[in-house]
Amino acid sequence: MRAQDIAATTLTRTDGAILDFSAALMDGHGFPIPDWKAVNAWADGAGVDIAAARNLARRAWLLHLRDATGGAMHVVETRNAMVLSSFDHRIALAAARYVSDVRGRIVQLLDGIGEFPAGEQSVMLVFDSREDYYRYVANYYPDDGEFAFSGGMFINAGCPHFVGEKNDLSVLEPVIAHEMTHNSVAHLSLPMWLDEGIAVNTESRLAFQPANHQDAIEEINKHHEFWSPERVQEFWSGQSFLRTDEGNELSYDMARHIVELLGRDWPSFTRFARAARREDGGVAAAREMLGLDLGQLAATAIGMEEQKAWSPRPESWVTIEERA
């Protein structure tokens, strides 16, 4: 095994500062999870190449993950990406190149709001089974409650990375586009509906997914039956995106419709997105930057009469766990 393929137990910064990386690793449902606060404190030293130090730590982490999962997985890198998977080298390299390509396209599409830290590689984990995937993401969920089904997840907990389940690359590409969009706007304090609406629309454009108009009509009817002034508060707070019933899918779809409407005036949309805050569902930014009532906008987006009663009411929200 080449020296660079051995999971490092200590890391050395360009100025000589050493980190005991093995001491920073904790067990998380059978996976080694670094204490990223300690790791980033080491990486972010004055006068050093922070991106290089962070990449060094992330590469070491992926190699420890590889060893913890039995060694069948391996790390493939490009200038802008690291991918841990059990794909054969050709497929893994294609995935890493797709990640690199999508980074550039997202920054172009989301001009003014989408960005990636200069010099830092994007990190992707591809698990062999659904069991391993959910066991890993359980590290970032509350201990109780059900999981809403997902094909991928962006995790912004110390080390921004995204995870998926092993599949044909054509199936993974939309997942990569969606989760990397989340990565690109993670520096903003977006309400969940806005974050997901941007991700769904960007995924559709990057993965070239054609619209099914018959399905769209059926979906609109479902919206009319499901949403009420009370339930729509779950949408604005982000709670409905964690549902395990049809409300989960309808939340993503309504977010898509709203962002599609707002995005038609891109300069105004970027001003709104930069000002929107998770704490109030974006209601203040919509009023100040766009002169719009979000409740009326949401109703319009799904073909209903204007509903002022649908406006976000943060004071009524039940406190929920911060998402990963």
Short mmCIF file of C-alpha atoms in Angstrom, two decimals, residues 33-307:
data_model
loop_
_atom_site.label_atom_id
_atom_site.label_comp_id
_atom_site.label_asym_id
_atom_site.label_seq_id
_atom_site.Cartn_x
_atom_site.Cartn_y
_atom_site.Cartn_z
CA ILE A 33 -16.48 10.67 13.07
CA PRO A 34 -13.90 13.40 13.73
CA ASP A 35 -14.32 16.13 16.29
CA TRP A 36 -14.48 18.70 13.52
CA LYS A 37 -14.32 21.62 15.93
CA ALA A 38 -10.89 20.46 17.07
CA VAL A 39 -9.79 19.54 13.54
CA ASN A 40 -10.85 22.87 12.06
CA ALA A 41 -9.19 24.78 14.91
CA TRP A 42 -5.93 23.05 13.90
CA ALA A 43 -6.52 23.68 10.18
CA ASP A 44 -7.46 27.34 10.53
CA GLY A 45 -4.16 28.59 11.89
CA ALA A 46 -2.94 32.06 10.95
CA GLY A 47 -0.57 32.22 8.01
CA VAL A 48 -1.23 28.68 6.75
CA ASP A 49 -3.02 27.29 3.72
CA ILE A 50 -6.37 26.57 5.39
CA ALA A 51 -7.87 24.81 2.37
CA ALA A 52 -4.86 22.48 2.09
CA ALA A 53 -5.02 21.64 5.81
CA ARG A 54 -8.75 20.95 5.65
CA ASN A 55 -8.31 18.76 2.57
CA LEU A 56 -5.55 16.84 4.37
CA ALA A 57 -7.86 16.16 7.33
CA ARG A 58 -10.78 15.17 5.12
CA ARG A 59 -8.63 12.76 3.13
CA ALA A 60 -7.40 11.16 6.36
CA TRP A 61 -11.00 10.83 7.55
CA LEU A 62 -12.10 9.11 4.34
CA LEU A 63 -9.25 6.62 4.65
CA HIS A 64 -10.30 5.83 8.23
CA LEU A 65 -13.88 5.38 6.98
CA ARG A 66 -12.57 3.05 4.29
CA ASP A 67 -10.81 0.92 6.88
CA ALA A 68 -13.84 0.90 9.20
CA THR A 69 -16.11 -0.40 6.43
CA GLY A 70 -13.90 -3.39 5.66
CA GLY A 71 -11.56 -1.98 3.05
CA ALA A 72 -13.76 -2.61 -0.01
CA MET A 73 -14.21 1.13 -0.49
CA HIS A 74 -11.49 3.41 -1.82
CA VAL A 75 -10.85 7.12 -2.28
CA VAL A 76 -10.63 8.73 -5.71
CA GLU A 77 -9.69 12.38 -6.08
CA THR A 78 -9.77 15.16 -8.63
CA ARG A 79 -8.68 18.74 -8.06
CA ASN A 80 -12.13 19.67 -6.74
CA ALA A 81 -13.51 16.40 -5.36
CA MET A 82 -12.92 13.39 -3.10
CA VAL A 83 -15.18 10.36 -3.50
CA LEU A 84 -15.23 7.36 -1.14
CA SER A 85 -16.99 4.38 -2.73
CA SER A 86 -16.62 0.77 -3.80
CA PHE A 87 -17.10 1.65 -7.48
CA ASP A 88 -14.41 0.35 -9.79
CA HIS A 89 -11.80 3.02 -10.46
CA ARG A 90 -13.26 4.09 -13.81
CA ILE A 91 -16.75 4.70 -12.41
CA ALA A 92 -15.41 6.34 -9.24
CA LEU A 93 -13.29 8.70 -11.32
CA ALA A 94 -16.30 9.54 -13.50
CA ALA A 95 -18.29 10.35 -10.34
CA ALA A 96 -15.50 12.59 -9.03
CA ARG A 97 -15.27 14.36 -12.37
CA TYR A 98 -19.03 14.87 -12.40
CA VAL A 99 -18.82 16.43 -8.93
CA SER A 100 -16.11 18.80 -10.19
CA ASP A 101 -18.11 19.69 -13.29
CA VAL A 102 -21.32 20.29 -11.34
CA ARG A 103 -19.51 22.67 -8.97
CA GLY A 104 -18.76 25.02 -11.83
CA ARG A 105 -22.21 24.75 -13.36
CA ILE A 106 -23.94 25.43 -10.03
CA VAL A 107 -21.89 28.59 -9.47
CA GLN A 108 -22.94 29.79 -12.94
CA LEU A 109 -26.61 28.91 -12.48
CA LEU A 110 -26.82 30.35 -8.97
CA ASP A 111 -24.93 33.52 -9.78
CA GLY A 112 -24.86 35.70 -6.70
CA ILE A 113 -25.79 33.04 -4.14
CA GLY A 114 -23.99 29.78 -4.96
CA GLU A 115 -20.33 29.38 -4.02
CA PHE A 116 -17.77 26.85 -2.83
CA PRO A 117 -14.78 27.63 -0.58
CA ALA A 118 -11.74 28.29 -2.77
CA GLY A 119 -9.31 25.39 -2.82
CA GLU A 120 -11.46 23.04 -0.75
CA GLN A 121 -12.44 19.74 -2.35
CA SER A 122 -16.06 18.58 -2.23
CA VAL A 123 -16.48 15.32 -0.30
CA MET A 124 -18.88 12.55 -1.33
CA LEU A 125 -19.55 9.23 0.43
CA VAL A 126 -21.29 6.44 -1.48
CA PHE A 127 -22.44 3.58 0.75
CA ASP A 128 -22.96 0.06 -0.58
CA SER A 129 -26.29 -0.53 1.15
CA ARG A 130 -29.31 1.39 2.37
CA GLU A 131 -28.62 -0.01 5.84
CA ASP A 132 -25.13 1.55 5.92
CA TYR A 133 -26.46 4.80 4.48
CA TYR A 134 -29.12 5.22 7.16
CA ARG A 135 -26.77 4.01 9.90
CA TYR A 136 -24.35 6.75 8.91
CA VAL A 137 -26.89 9.59 8.59
CA ALA A 138 -28.34 8.56 11.98
CA ASN A 139 -25.32 10.36 13.43
CA TYR A 140 -26.96 13.62 12.38
CA TYR A 141 -30.58 12.88 13.35
CA PRO A 142 -32.31 12.83 16.74
CA ASP A 143 -32.26 9.40 18.39
CA ASP A 144 -36.03 9.02 18.18
CA GLY A 145 -38.46 9.36 15.29
CA GLU A 146 -38.70 7.98 11.76
CA PHE A 147 -36.54 8.81 8.77
CA ALA A 148 -38.16 10.30 5.70
CA PHE A 149 -36.90 8.32 2.69
CA SER A 150 -34.03 10.01 0.89
CA GLY A 151 -31.70 9.09 -1.93
CA GLY A 152 -29.01 11.44 -0.68
CA MET A 153 -28.24 14.00 1.99
CA PHE A 154 -26.01 17.03 2.40
CA ILE A 155 -24.49 17.19 5.88
CA ASN A 156 -23.08 20.49 7.07
CA ALA A 157 -21.63 19.46 10.41
CA GLY A 158 -18.01 20.54 10.69
CA CYS A 159 -17.08 19.08 7.33
CA PRO A 160 -19.54 19.83 4.50
CA HIS A 161 -20.12 16.56 2.65
CA PHE A 162 -22.88 14.64 0.96
CA VAL A 163 -23.82 11.00 1.04
CA GLY A 164 -25.67 8.62 -1.24
CA GLU A 165 -26.39 4.96 -1.80
CA LYS A 166 -24.50 2.97 -4.44
CA ASN A 167 -26.36 2.89 -7.73
CA ASP A 168 -25.84 3.39 -11.44
CA LEU A 169 -24.09 6.72 -12.01
CA SER A 170 -27.03 7.98 -14.09
CA VAL A 171 -29.21 7.52 -10.98
CA LEU A 172 -26.65 9.20 -8.72
CA GLU A 173 -26.13 12.26 -10.92
CA PRO A 174 -29.40 14.01 -9.92
CA VAL A 175 -28.59 13.22 -6.26
CA ILE A 176 -25.14 14.78 -6.66
CA ALA A 177 -26.60 17.89 -8.34
CA HIS A 178 -29.21 18.30 -5.59
CA GLU A 179 -26.90 17.81 -2.61
CA MET A 180 -24.12 19.94 -4.07
CA THR A 181 -26.61 22.76 -4.52
CA HIS A 182 -27.25 22.59 -0.77
CA ASN A 183 -23.47 22.72 -0.30
CA SER A 184 -23.21 25.85 -2.46
CA VAL A 185 -25.74 27.85 -0.42
CA ALA A 186 -24.71 26.55 3.01
CA HIS A 187 -23.06 29.90 3.81
CA LEU A 188 -26.53 31.51 3.81
CA SER A 189 -29.16 31.19 6.54
CA LEU A 190 -31.88 29.97 4.18
CA PRO A 191 -35.27 28.75 5.37
CA MET A 192 -35.58 25.06 4.58
CA TRP A 193 -38.28 25.61 1.94
CA LEU A 194 -36.04 28.06 0.07
CA ASP A 195 -32.98 25.83 0.39
CA GLU A 196 -34.91 22.82 -0.95
CA GLY A 197 -36.68 24.81 -3.66
CA ILE A 198 -33.36 26.05 -5.01
CA ALA A 199 -31.93 22.52 -4.87
CA VAL A 200 -34.88 20.87 -6.64
CA ASN A 201 -34.93 23.45 -9.44
CA THR A 202 -31.16 23.31 -9.90
CA GLU A 203 -31.23 19.50 -9.94
CA SER A 204 -33.90 19.60 -12.64
CA ARG A 205 -31.84 21.92 -14.82
CA LEU A 206 -28.55 20.07 -14.36
CA ALA A 207 -29.94 16.54 -14.67
CA PHE A 208 -32.28 17.43 -17.56
CA GLN A 209 -35.40 15.93 -16.03
CA PRO A 210 -38.46 16.48 -18.31
CA ALA A 211 -41.72 17.55 -16.72
CA ASN A 212 -44.71 15.17 -16.81
CA HIS A 213 -47.72 17.45 -17.25
CA GLN A 214 -50.26 14.76 -16.34
CA ASP A 215 -48.41 14.08 -13.10
CA ALA A 216 -48.26 17.85 -12.50
CA ILE A 217 -52.06 18.15 -12.63
CA GLU A 218 -52.46 15.26 -10.19
CA GLU A 219 -49.85 16.81 -7.90
CA ILE A 220 -51.65 20.17 -7.84
CA ASN A 221 -54.87 18.41 -6.81
CA LYS A 222 -52.97 16.72 -3.97
CA HIS A 223 -51.71 20.12 -2.83
CA HIS A 224 -55.25 21.49 -2.68
CA GLU A 225 -56.38 18.56 -0.55
CA PHE A 226 -53.39 18.54 1.80
CA TRP A 227 -52.49 22.09 2.73
CA SER A 228 -54.38 24.18 5.27
CA PRO A 229 -53.47 27.37 7.19
CA GLU A 230 -52.24 25.17 10.04
CA ARG A 231 -50.30 22.66 7.96
CA VAL A 232 -48.61 25.31 5.86
CA GLN A 233 -46.87 26.55 9.02
CA GLU A 234 -45.00 23.22 9.01
CA PHE A 235 -43.83 24.09 5.50
CA TRP A 236 -42.48 27.51 6.49
CA SER A 237 -40.78 26.18 9.63
CA GLY A 238 -39.23 23.22 7.80
CA GLN A 239 -41.09 20.59 9.82
CA SER A 240 -43.07 19.25 6.84
CA PHE A 241 -39.88 18.27 5.02
CA LEU A 242 -39.28 15.73 7.80
CA ARG A 243 -42.70 14.11 7.45
CA THR A 244 -42.84 10.45 6.42
CA ASP A 245 -46.19 10.73 4.58
CA GLU A 246 -47.20 12.48 1.35
CA GLY A 247 -46.56 15.81 3.04
CA ASN A 248 -42.84 15.24 2.50
CA GLU A 249 -43.13 15.01 -1.28
CA LEU A 250 -45.66 17.85 -1.43
CA SER A 251 -43.32 20.08 0.57
CA TYR A 252 -40.53 19.64 -1.96
CA ASP A 253 -42.95 20.22 -4.82
CA MET A 254 -44.43 23.42 -3.36
CA ALA A 255 -40.92 24.71 -2.65
CA ARG A 256 -40.05 24.01 -6.29
CA HIS A 257 -43.07 25.95 -7.55
CA ILE A 258 -42.42 28.96 -5.32
CA VAL A 259 -38.72 29.22 -6.21
CA GLU A 260 -39.53 28.76 -9.89
CA LEU A 261 -41.86 31.78 -9.69
CA LEU A 262 -39.42 33.91 -7.72
CA GLY A 263 -36.45 32.97 -9.91
CA ARG A 264 -37.97 34.57 -13.00
CA ASP A 265 -36.56 37.87 -11.75
CA TRP A 266 -33.11 36.64 -10.83
CA PRO A 267 -31.56 39.88 -9.51
CA SER A 268 -34.52 40.38 -7.15
CA PHE A 269 -34.42 36.72 -6.15
CA THR A 270 -30.73 36.86 -5.24
CA ARG A 271 -31.34 39.92 -3.04
CA PHE A 272 -34.18 38.06 -1.33
CA ALA A 273 -32.16 34.86 -0.86
CA ARG A 274 -29.23 36.70 0.70
CA ALA A 275 -31.56 38.48 3.12
CA ALA A 276 -33.89 35.56 3.98
CA ARG A 277 -33.60 34.08 7.46
CA ARG A 278 -34.52 30.62 8.67
CA GLU A 279 -35.93 31.97 11.93
CA ASP A 280 -38.96 33.62 10.28
CA GLY A 281 -39.27 31.50 7.14
CA GLY A 282 -38.14 34.42 4.98
CA VAL A 283 -41.30 36.46 5.63
CA ALA A 284 -39.48 39.71 6.47
CA ALA A 285 -37.09 39.48 3.52
CA ALA A 286 -39.97 38.77 1.11
CA ARG A 287 -41.82 41.82 2.34
CA GLU A 288 -38.78 44.11 2.35
CA MET A 289 -36.97 42.92 -0.78
CA LEU A 290 -39.87 41.84 -2.98
CA GLY A 291 -42.95 43.54 -1.56
CA LEU A 292 -44.62 40.13 -1.44
CA ASP A 293 -46.66 38.19 1.10
CA LEU A 294 -45.32 34.62 1.16
CA GLY A 295 -48.72 33.15 2.02
CA GLN A 296 -50.29 34.66 -1.07
CA LEU A 297 -47.30 33.62 -3.16
CA ALA A 298 -47.49 29.99 -1.99
CA ALA A 299 -51.20 29.80 -2.79
CA THR A 300 -50.60 31.28 -6.24
CA ALA A 301 -47.76 28.81 -6.88
CA ILE A 302 -50.13 25.84 -6.52
CA GLY A 303 -53.11 27.42 -8.27
CA MET A 304 -55.22 28.39 -5.26
CA GLU A 305 -56.94 31.62 -4.36
CA GLU A 306 -54.84 34.08 -2.39
CA GLN A 307 -54.41 32.99 1.20
#
